[in-house]
PDB file of C-alpha atoms in Angstrom:
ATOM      1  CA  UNK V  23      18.834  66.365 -37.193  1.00  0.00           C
ATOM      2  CA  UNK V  24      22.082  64.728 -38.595  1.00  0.00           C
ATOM      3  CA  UNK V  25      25.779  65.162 -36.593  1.00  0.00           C
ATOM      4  CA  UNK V  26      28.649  65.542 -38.661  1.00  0.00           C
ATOM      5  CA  UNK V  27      31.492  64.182 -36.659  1.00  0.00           C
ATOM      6  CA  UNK V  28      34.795  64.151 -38.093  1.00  0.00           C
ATOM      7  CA  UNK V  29      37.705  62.093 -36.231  1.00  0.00           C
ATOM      8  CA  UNK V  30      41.027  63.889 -35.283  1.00  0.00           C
ATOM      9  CA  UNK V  31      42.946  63.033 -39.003  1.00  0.00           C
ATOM     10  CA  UNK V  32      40.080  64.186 -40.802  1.00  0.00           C
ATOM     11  CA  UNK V  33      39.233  67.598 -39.070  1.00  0.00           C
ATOM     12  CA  UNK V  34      42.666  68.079 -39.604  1.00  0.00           C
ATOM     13  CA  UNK V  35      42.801  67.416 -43.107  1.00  0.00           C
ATOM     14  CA  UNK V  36      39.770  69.196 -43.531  1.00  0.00           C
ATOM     15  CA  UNK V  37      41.413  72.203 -41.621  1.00  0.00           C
ATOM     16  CA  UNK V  38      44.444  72.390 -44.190  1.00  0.00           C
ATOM     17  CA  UNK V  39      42.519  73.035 -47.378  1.00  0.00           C
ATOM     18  CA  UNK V  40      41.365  76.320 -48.598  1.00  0.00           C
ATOM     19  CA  UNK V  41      37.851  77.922 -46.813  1.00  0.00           C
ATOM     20  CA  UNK V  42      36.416  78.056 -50.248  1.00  0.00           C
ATOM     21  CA  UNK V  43      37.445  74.141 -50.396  1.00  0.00           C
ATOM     22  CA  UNK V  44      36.351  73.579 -47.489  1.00  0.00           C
ATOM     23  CA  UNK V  45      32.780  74.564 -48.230  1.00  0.00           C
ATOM     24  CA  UNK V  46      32.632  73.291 -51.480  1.00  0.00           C
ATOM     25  CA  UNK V  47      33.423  69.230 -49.144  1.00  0.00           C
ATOM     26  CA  UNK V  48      30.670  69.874 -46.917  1.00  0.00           C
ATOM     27  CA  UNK V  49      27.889  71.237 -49.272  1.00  0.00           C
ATOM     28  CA  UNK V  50      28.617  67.951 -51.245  1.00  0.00           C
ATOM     29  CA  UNK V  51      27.916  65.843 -48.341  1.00  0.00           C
ATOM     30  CA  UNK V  52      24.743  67.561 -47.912  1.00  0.00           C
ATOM     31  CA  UNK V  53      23.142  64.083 -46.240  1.00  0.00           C
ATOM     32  CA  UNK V  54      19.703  64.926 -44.718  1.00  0.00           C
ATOM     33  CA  UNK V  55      17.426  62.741 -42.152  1.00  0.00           C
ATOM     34  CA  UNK V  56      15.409  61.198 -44.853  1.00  0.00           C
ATOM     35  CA  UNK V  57      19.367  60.098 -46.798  1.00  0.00           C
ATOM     36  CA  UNK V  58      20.283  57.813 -44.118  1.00  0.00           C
ATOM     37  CA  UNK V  59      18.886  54.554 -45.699  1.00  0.00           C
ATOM     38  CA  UNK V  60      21.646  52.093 -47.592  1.00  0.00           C
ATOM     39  CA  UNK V  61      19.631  52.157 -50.511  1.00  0.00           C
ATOM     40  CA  UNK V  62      19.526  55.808 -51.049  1.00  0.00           C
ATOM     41  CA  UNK V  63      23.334  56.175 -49.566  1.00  0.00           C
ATOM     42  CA  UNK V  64      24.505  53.846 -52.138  1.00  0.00           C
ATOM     43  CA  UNK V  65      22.978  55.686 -55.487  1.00  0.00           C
ATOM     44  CA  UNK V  66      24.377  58.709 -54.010  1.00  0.00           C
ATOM     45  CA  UNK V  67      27.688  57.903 -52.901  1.00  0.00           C
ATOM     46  CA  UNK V  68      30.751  54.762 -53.760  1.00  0.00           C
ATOM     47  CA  UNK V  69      30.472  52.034 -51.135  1.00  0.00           C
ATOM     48  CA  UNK V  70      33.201  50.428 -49.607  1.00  0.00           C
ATOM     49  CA  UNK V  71      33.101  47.281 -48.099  1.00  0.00           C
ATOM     50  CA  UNK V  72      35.443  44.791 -45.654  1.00  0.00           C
ATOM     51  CA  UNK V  73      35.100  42.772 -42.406  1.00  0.00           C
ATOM     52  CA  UNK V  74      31.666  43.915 -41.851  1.00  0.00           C
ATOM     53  CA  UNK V  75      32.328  47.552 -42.118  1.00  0.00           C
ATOM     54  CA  UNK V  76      30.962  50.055 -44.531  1.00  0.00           C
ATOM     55  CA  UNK V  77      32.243  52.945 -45.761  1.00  0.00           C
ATOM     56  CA  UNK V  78      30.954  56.026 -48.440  1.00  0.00           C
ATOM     57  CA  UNK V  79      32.945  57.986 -50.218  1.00  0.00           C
ATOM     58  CA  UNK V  80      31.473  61.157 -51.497  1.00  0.00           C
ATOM     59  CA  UNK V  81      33.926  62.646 -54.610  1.00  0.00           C
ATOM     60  CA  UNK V  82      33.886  66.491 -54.249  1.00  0.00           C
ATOM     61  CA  UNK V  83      36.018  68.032 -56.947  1.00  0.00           C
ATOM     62  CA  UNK V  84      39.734  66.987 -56.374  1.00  0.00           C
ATOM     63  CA  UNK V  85      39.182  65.491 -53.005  1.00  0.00           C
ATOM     64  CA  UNK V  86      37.350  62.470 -51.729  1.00  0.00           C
ATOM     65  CA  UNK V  87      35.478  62.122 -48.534  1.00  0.00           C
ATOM     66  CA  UNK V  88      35.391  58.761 -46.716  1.00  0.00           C
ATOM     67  CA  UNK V  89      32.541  58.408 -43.972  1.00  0.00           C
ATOM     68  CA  UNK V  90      30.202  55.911 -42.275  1.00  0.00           C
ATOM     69  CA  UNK V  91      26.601  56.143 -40.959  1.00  0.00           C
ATOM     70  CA  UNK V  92      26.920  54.939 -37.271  1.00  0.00           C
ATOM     71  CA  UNK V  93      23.698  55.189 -34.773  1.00  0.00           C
ATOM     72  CA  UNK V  94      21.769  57.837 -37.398  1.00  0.00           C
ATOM     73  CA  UNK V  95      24.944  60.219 -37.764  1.00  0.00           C
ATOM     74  CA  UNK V  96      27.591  60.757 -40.087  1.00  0.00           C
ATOM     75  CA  UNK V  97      31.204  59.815 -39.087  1.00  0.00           C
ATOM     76  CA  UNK V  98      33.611  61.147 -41.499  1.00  0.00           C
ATOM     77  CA  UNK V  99      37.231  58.710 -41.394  1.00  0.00           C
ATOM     78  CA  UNK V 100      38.935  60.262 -44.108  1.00  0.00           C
ATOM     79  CA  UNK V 101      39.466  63.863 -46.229  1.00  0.00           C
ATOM     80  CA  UNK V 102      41.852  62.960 -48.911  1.00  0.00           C
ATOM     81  CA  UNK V 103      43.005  64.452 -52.470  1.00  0.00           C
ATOM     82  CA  UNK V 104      41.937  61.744 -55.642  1.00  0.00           C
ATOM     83  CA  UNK V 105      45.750  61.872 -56.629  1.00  0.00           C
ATOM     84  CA  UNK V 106      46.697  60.567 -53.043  1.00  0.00           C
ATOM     85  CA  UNK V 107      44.141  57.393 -53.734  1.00  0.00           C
ATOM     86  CA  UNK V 108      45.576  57.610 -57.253  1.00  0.00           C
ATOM     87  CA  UNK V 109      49.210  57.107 -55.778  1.00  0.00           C
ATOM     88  CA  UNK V 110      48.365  54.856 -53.432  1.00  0.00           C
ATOM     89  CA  UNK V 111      46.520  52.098 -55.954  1.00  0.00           C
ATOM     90  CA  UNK V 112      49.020  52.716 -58.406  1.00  0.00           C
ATOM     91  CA  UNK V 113      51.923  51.741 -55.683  1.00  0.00           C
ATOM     92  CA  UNK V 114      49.702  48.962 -54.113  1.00  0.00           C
ATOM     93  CA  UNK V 115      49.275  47.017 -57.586  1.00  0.00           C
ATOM     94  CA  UNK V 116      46.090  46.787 -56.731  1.00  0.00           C
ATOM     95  CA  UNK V 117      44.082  44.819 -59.448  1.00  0.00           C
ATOM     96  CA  UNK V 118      41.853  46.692 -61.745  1.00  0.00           C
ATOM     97  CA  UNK V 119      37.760  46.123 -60.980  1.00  0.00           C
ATOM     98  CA  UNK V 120      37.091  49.864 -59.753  1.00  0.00           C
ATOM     99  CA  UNK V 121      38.428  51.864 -57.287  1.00  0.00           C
ATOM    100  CA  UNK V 122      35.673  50.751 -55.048  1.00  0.00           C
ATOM    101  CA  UNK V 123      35.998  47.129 -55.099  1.00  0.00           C
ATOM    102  CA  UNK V 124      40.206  47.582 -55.061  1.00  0.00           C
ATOM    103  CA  UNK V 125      40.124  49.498 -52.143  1.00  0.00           C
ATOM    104  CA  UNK V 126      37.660  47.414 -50.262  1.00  0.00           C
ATOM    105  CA  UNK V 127      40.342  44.472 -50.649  1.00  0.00           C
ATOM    106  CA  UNK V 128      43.468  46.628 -49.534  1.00  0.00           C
ATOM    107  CA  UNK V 129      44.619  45.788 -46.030  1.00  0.00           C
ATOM    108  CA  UNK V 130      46.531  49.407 -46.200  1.00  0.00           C
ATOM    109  CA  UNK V 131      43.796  51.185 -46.910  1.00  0.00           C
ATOM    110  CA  UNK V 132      41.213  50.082 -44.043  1.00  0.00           C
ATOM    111  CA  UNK V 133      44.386  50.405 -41.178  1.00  0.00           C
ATOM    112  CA  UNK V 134      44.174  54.362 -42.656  1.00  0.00           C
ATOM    113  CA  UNK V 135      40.455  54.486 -41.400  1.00  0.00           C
ATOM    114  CA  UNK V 136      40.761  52.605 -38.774  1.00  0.00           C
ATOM    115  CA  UNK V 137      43.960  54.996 -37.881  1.00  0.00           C
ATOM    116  CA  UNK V 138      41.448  57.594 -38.440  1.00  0.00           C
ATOM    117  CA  UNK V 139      38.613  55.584 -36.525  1.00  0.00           C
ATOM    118  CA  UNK V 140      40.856  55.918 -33.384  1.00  0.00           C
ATOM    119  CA  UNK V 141      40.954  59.476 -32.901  1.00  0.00           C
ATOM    120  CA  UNK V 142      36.875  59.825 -33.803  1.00  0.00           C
ATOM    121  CA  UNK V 143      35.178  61.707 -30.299  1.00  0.00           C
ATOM    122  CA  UNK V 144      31.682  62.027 -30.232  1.00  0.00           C
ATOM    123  CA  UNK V 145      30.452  64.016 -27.547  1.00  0.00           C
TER     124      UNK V 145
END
């Protein structure tokens, strides 16, 4: 069986958006035992990577959902909407080469996981 964990930020963000919304997030990150592999994660989902890290980010309608696989669970960083990202590569000037690869070289964007990463309590 698979833990969802979401940190602090996230839950919260989570916790703002409509119930309907809300479902709609989590039945896209439907992740099962037999999804936890890189190679299956990575068809599935956008990979971000920097410093040794790796993140996924599922898309889910209007809202993006940024997680990592840590010790066979699922620790979700991040619940944002696309036109947040949107904003923030448009006011970064981040170069063009997907949203993937320009987020994986924006300092900004890791210290708001890692922000995130902070506040993540698995009990």
């Amino acid at each position: 069986m698979i833990q969802i964990v979401f940190n602090d930020i996230s839950a919260a963000e989570l916790s703002h958006l409509p119930t309907q919304v809300q479902f709609h997030l989590l039945e896209a990150l439907n992740i099962q035992p037999a999804d936890i592999d890189e190679t299956i994660l990575a068809k599935r989902y956008g990979v971000l990577e920097r410093g040794g890290k790796k993140l996924y980010r599922c898309r889910a309608g209007d809202h993006r959902i940024y997680f990592a696989v840590v010790d066979g669970n699922v620790s979700v960083h991040r619940v944002l909407h696309k036109n947040t990202l949107t904003d923030f590569l448009f006011r970064s000037n981040l170069p063009g080469g997907g949203e993937d690869e320009a987020l994986s070289q924006s300092k900004s964007f890791w210290h708001l996981i890692d922000e995130g990463a902070k506040t993540l309590k698995v009990a």
